[in-house]
mmCIF file of C-alpha atoms and ligand atoms in Angstrom:
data_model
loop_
_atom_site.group_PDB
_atom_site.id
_atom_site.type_symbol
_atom_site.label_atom_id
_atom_site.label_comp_id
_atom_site.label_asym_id
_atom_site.label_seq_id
_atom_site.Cartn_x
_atom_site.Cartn_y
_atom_site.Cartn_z
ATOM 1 C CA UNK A 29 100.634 103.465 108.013
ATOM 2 C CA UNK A 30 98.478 102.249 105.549
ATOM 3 C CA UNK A 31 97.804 98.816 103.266
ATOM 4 C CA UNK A 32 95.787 100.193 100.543
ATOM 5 C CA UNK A 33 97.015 98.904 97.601
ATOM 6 C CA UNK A 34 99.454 96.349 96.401
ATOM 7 C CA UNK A 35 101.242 98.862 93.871
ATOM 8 C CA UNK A 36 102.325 100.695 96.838
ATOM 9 C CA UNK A 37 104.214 97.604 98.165
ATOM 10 C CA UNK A 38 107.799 96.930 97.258
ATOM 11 C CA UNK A 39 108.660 92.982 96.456
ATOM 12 C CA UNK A 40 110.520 92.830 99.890
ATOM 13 C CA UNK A 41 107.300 93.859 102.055
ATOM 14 C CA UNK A 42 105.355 91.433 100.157
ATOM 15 C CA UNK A 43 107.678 88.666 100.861
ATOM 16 C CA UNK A 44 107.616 89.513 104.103
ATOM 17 C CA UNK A 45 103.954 89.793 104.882
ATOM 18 C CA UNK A 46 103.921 86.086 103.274
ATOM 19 C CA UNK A 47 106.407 84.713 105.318
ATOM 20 C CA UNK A 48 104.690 86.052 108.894
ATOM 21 C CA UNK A 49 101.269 85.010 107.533
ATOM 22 C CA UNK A 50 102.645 81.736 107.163
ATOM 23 C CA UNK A 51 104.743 81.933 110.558
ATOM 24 C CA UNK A 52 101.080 82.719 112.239
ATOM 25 C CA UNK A 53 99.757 79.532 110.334
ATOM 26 C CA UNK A 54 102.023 77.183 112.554
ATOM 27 C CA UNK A 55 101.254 78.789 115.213
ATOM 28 C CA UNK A 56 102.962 81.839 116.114
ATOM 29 C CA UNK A 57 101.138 83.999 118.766
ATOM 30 C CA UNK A 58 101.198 87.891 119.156
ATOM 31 C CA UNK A 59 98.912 90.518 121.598
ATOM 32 C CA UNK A 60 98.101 93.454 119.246
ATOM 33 C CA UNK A 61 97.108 96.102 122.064
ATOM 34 C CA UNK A 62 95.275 98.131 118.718
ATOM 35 C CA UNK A 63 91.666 99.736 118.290
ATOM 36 C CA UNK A 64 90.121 98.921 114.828
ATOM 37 C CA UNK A 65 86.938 99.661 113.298
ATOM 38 C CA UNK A 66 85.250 97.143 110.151
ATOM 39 C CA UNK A 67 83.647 99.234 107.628
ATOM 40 C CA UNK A 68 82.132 97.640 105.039
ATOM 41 C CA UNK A 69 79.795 99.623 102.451
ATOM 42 C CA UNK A 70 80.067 96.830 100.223
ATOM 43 C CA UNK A 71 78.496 93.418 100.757
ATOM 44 C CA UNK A 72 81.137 90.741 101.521
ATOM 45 C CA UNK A 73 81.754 87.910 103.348
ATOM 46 C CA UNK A 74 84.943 86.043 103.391
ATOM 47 C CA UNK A 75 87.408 89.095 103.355
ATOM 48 C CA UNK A 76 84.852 90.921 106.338
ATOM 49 C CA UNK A 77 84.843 87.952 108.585
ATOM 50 C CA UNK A 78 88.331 87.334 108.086
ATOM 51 C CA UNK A 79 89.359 90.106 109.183
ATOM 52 C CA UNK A 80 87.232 89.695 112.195
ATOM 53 C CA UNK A 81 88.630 85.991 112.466
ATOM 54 C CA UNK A 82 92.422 87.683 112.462
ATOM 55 C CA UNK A 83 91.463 90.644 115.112
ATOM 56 C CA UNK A 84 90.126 87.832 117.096
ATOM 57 C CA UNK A 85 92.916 86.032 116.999
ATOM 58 C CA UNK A 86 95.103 89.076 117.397
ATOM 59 C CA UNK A 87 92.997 90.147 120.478
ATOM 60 C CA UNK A 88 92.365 93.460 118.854
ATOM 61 C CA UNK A 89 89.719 95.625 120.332
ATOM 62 C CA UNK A 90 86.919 95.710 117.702
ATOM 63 C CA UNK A 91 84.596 97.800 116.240
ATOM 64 C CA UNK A 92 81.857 96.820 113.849
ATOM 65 C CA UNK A 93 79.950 99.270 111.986
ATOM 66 C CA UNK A 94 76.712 98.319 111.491
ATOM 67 C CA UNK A 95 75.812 100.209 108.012
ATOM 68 C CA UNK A 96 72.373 99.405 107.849
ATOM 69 C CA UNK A 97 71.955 101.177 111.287
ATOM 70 C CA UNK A 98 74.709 103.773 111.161
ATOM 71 C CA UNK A 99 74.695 107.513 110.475
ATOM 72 C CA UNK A 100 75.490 107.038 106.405
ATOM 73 C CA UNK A 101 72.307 106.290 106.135
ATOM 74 C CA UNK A 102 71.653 109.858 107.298
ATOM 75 C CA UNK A 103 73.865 110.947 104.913
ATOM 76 C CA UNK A 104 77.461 110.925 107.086
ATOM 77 C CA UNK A 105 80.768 111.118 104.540
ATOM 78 C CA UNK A 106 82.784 108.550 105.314
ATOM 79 C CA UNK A 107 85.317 111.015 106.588
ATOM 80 C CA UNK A 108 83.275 112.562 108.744
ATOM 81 C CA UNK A 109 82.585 109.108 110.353
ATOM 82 C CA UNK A 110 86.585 107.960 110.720
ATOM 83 C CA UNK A 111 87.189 111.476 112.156
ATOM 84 C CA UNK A 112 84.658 110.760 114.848
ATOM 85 C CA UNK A 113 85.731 107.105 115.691
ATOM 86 C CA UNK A 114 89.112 108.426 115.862
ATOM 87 C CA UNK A 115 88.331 111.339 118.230
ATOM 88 C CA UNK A 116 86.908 108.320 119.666
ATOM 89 C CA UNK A 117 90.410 106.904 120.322
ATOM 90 C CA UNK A 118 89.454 104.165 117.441
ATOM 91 C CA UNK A 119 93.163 104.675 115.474
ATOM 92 C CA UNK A 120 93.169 101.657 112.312
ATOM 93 C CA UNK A 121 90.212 101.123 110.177
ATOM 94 C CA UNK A 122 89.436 98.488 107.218
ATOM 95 C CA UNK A 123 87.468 99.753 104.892
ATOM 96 C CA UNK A 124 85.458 98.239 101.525
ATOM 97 C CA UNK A 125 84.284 100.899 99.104
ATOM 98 C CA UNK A 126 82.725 101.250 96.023
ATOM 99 C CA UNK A 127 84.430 104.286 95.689
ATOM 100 C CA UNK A 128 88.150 103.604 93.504
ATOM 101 C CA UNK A 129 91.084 104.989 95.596
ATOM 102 C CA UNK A 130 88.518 106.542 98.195
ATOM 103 C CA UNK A 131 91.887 105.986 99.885
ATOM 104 C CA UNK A 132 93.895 108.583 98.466
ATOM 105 C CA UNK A 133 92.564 111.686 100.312
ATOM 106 C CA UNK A 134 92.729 109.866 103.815
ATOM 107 C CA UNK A 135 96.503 109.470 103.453
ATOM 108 C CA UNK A 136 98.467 110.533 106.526
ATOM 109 C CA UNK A 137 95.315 111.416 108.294
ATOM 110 C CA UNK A 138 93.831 108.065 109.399
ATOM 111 C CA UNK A 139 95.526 104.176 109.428
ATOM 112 C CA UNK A 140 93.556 102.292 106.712
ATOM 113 C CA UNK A 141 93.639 98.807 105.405
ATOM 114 C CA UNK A 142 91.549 99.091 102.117
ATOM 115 C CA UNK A 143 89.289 95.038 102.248
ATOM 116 C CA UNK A 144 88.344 96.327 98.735
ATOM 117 C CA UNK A 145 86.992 99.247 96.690
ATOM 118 C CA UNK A 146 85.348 99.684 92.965
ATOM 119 C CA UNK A 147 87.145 97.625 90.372
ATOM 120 C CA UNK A 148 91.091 98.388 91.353
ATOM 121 C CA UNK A 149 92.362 97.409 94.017
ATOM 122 C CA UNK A 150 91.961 93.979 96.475
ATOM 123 C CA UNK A 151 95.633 94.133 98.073
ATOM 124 C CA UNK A 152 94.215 91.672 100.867
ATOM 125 C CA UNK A 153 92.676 88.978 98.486
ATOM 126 C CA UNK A 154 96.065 88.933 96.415
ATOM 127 C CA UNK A 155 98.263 88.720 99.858
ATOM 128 C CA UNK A 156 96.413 85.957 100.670
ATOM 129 C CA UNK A 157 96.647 84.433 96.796
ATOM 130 C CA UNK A 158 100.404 84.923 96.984
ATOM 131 C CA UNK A 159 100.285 82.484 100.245
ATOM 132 C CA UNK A 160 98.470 80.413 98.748
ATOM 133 C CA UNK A 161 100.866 79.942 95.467
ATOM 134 C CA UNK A 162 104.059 80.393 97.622
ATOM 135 C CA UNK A 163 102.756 77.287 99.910
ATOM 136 C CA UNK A 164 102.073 74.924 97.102
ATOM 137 C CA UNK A 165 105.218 76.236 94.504
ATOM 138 C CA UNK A 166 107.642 77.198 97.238
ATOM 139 C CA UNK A 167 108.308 80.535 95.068
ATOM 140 C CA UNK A 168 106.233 82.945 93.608
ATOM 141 C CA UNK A 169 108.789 84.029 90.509
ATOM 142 C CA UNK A 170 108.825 82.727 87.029
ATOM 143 C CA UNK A 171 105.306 81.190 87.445
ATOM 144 C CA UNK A 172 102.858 81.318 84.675
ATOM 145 C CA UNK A 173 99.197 82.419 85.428
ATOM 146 C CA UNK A 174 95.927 82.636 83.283
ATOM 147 C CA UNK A 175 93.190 84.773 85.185
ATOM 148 C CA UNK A 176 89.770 83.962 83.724
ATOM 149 C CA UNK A 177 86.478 85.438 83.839
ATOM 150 C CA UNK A 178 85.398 89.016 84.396
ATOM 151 C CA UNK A 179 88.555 90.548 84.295
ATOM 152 C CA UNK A 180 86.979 93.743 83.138
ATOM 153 C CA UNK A 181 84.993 94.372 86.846
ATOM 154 C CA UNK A 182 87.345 92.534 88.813
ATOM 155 C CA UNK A 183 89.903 94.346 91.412
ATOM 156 C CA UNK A 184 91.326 90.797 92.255
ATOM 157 C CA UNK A 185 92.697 90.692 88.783
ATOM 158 C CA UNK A 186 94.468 94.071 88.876
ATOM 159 C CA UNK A 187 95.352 93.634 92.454
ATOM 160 C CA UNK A 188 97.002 89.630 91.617
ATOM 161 C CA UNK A 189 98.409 91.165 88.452
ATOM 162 C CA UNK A 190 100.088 93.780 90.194
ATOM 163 C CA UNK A 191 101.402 91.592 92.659
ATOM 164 C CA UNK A 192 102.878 88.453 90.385
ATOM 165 C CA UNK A 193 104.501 90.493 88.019
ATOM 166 C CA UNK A 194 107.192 91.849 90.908
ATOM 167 C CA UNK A 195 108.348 88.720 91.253
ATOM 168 C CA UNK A 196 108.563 88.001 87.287
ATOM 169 C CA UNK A 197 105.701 85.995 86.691
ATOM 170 C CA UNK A 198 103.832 85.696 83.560
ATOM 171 C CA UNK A 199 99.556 87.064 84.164
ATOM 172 C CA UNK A 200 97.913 86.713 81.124
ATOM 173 C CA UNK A 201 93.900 87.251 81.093
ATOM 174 C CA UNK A 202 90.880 85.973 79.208
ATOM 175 C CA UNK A 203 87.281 85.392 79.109
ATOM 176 C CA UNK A 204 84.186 86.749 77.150
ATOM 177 C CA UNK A 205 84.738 89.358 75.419
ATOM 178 C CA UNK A 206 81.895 91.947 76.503
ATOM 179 C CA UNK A 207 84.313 91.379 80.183
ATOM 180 C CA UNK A 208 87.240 92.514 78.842
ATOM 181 C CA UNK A 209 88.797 89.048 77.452
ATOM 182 C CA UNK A 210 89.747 87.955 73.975
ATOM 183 C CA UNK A 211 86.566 85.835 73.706
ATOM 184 C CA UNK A 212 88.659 82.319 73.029
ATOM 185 C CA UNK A 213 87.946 79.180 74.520
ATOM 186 C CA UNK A 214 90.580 78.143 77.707
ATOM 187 C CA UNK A 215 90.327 74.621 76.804
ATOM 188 C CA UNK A 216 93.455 74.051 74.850
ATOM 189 C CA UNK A 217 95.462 76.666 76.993
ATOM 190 C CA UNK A 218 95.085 75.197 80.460
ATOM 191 C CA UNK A 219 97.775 73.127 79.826
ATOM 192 C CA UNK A 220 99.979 76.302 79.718
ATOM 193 C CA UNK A 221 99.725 77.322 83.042
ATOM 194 C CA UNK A 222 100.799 77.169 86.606
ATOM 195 C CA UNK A 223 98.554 78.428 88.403
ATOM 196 C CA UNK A 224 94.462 79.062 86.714
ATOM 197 C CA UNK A 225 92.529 81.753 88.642
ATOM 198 C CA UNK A 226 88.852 81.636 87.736
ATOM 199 C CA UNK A 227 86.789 85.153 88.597
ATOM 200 C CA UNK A 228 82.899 85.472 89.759
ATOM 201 C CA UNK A 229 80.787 87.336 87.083
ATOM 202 C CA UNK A 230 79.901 90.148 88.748
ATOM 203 C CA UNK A 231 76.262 90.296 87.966
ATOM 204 C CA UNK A 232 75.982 93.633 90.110
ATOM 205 C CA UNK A 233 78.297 95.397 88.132
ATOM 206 C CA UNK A 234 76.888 94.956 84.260
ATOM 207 C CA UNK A 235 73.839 93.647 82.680
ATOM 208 C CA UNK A 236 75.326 90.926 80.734
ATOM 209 C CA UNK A 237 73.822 87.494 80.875
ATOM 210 C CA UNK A 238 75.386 84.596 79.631
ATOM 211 C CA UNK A 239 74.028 80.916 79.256
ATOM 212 C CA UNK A 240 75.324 78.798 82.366
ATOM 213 C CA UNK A 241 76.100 75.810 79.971
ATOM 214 C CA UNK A 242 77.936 77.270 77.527
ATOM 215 C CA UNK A 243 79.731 79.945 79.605
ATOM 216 C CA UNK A 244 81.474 77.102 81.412
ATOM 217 C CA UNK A 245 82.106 75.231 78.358
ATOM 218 C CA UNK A 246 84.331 77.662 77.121
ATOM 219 C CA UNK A 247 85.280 79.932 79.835
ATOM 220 C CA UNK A 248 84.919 77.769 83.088
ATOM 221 C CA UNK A 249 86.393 74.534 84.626
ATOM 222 C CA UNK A 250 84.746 71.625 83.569
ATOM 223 C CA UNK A 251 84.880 67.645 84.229
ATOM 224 C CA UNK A 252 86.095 67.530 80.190
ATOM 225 C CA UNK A 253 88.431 70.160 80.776
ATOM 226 C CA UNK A 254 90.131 69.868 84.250
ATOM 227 C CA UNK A 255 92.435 67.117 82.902
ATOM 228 C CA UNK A 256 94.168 69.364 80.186
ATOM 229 C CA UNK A 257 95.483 71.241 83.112
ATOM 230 C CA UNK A 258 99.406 70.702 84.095
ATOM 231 C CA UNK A 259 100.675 67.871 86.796
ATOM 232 C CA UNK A 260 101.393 70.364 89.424
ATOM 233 C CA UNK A 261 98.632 73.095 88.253
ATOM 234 C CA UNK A 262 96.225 74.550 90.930
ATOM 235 C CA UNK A 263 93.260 76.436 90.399
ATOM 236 C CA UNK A 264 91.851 79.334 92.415
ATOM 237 C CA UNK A 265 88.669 81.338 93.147
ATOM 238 C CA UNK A 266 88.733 84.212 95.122
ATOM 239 C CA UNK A 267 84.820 83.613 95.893
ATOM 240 C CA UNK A 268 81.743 83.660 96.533
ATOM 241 C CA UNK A 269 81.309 80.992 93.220
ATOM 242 C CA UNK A 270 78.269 81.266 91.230
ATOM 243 C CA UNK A 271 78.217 77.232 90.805
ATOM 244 C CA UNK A 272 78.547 75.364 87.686
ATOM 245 C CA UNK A 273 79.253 78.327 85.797
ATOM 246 C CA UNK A 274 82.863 79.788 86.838
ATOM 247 C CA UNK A 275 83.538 75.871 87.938
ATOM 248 C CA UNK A 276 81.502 72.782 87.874
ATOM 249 C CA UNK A 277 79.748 71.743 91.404
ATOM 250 C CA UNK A 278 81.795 68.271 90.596
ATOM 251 C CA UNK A 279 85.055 70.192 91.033
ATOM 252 C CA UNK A 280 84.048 72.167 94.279
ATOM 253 C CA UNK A 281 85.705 71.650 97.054
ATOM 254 C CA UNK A 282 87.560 68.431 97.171
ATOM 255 C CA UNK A 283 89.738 68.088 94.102
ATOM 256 C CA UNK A 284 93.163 68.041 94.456
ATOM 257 C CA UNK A 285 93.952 71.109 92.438
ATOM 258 C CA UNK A 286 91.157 72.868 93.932
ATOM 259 C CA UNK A 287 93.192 75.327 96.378
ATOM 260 C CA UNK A 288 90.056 77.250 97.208
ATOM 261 C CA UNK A 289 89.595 76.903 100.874
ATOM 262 C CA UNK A 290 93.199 77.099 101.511
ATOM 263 C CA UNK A 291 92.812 80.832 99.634
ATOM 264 C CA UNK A 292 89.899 80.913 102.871
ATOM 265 C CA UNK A 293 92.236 79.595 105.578
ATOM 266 C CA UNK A 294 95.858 81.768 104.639
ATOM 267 C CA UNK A 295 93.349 84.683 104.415
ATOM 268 C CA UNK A 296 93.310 84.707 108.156
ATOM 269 C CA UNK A 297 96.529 84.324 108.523
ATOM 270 C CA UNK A 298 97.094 87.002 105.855
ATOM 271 C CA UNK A 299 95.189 89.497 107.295
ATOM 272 C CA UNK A 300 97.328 89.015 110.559
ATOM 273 C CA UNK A 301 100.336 89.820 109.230
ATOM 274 C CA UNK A 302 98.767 93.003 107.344
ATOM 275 C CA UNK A 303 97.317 94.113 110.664
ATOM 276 C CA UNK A 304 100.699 93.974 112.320
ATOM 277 C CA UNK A 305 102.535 95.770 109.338
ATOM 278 C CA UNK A 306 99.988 98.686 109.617
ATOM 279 C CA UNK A 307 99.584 98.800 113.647
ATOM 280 C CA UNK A 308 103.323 98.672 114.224
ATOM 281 C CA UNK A 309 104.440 100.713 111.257
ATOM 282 C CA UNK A 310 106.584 97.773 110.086
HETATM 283 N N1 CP B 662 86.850 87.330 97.952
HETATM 284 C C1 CP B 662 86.061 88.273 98.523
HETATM 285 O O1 CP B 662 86.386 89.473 98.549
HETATM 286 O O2 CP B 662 84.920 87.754 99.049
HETATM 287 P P1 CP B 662 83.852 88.626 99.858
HETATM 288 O O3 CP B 662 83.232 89.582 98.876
HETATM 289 O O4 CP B 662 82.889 87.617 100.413
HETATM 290 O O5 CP B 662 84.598 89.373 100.910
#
């Protein structure tokens, strides 16, 4: 069984994967007697140590693969090194790639939970965005969402996008144009939404540079702008922030729109439920 990408999910999974994440938020207990292996060849923090949070909490018997000391440096294909671990007895493995849909040719052959790989595909993050929208609207149809930023890099956008629109909702994107937006100011459209996702420039991926100031003047959250946005609005950021660009320090963390470390907390829980679904073949 595998949890690779959100495409491959039908509505009903997704539903339920939301509804146990949220059952192992109040407290719901469960023993997963599982072996599972962390590899990350991508930096990362929150979706890595969540993981680790969940197995913990799972009791899972864990493996983490130290890159920096491990035989890819040597040169080892990453199938070479899940074959071993799983002649190993190791049987699940998450996995973060640069690679896009390094996935596909492990299908059938190993158990994989893809934490992330090139620009594509982040099924975890948007499991754990879905939570976080279901919690607050008590539904995730009909909703409208604007997804700014660096939309043209980002696997959270495809990945959310992917998963809102099963269950009808409106994702419209925008943000400079050299990302892959239409270039126009958010100001005057905040006021349209339900939900407003902002998105990290990822400076590793491109050699644009933008001004700070006037990048979040037109394109980030703002003290002059957060008003325009609707009663019951919340704002997201899958993280890490680069500060007072994608939103202003001021806004960070304790606003009451700001739904950022409850995207942090439900991804625990999320990543539960996703490790249960692919160790018991739900
Ligand atoms: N949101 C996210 O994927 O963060 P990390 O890169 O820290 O895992």
């Amino acid at each position: 069984m595998n949890f690779v990408s959100i495409k491959e999910l039908s509505k009903e999974q997704i539903s339920s994967l939301i509804t146990r994440a949220l059952e192992f938020k109040k407290g719901t207990a469960l023993e997963l007697k599982e072996s599972i292996a962390n590899i990350f060849l991508e930096p990362s923090t929150r979706t890595m140590l969540s993981f680790r949070k969940a197995q913990n909490n799972l009791k899972m018997e864990v493996y983490d693969v130290n890159i920096a000391n491990s035989s890819f440096k040597k040169g080892e294909t990453l199938e070479d090194t899940l074959l071993n671990l799983q002649a190993m007895g190791i049987n699940n493995f998450v996995i973060r790639n640069t690679v896009e849909g390094y996935w596909k040719d492990f299908k059938g052959k190993f158990n994989i939970i893809n934490g992330g790989d090139g620009t594509k595909n982040h099924p975890s993050q948007a499991l754990l965005d879905a939570t976080t929208i279901y919690e607050h609207f008590g539904t995730l149809e009909n909703l409208k969402v604007l997804i700014v930023g660096d939309v043209k890099h980002s696997r959270v956008y495809h990945s959310n996008k992917d998963l809102l629109e099963k269950f009808n909702s409106t994702v419209d994107m925008t943000g400079p144009k050299e990302l892959g937006g239409d270039g126009e100011d958010i100001s005057e459209k905040l006021n349209q939404y339900d939900v407003v996702m902002f998105l990290r420039i990822q400076h590793e991926r491109h050699s644009q540079e933008f001004s700070v100031e006037e990048y979040n003047k037109h394109f980030g959250l703002n003290i002059n702008n957060v008003n325009n946005l609707k009663d019951n609005a919340i704002f997201l950021h899958p993280g890490p922030i680069n500060r007072d660009v994608e939103i202003a320090s001021e806004l960070l963390y304790d606003h009451p729109k700001n739904k950022i470390l409850d995207q942090v907390e439900n991804g625990v829980y999320s990543r539960m439920a996703i490790m249960e679904f692919v160790c018991k073949n739900m």
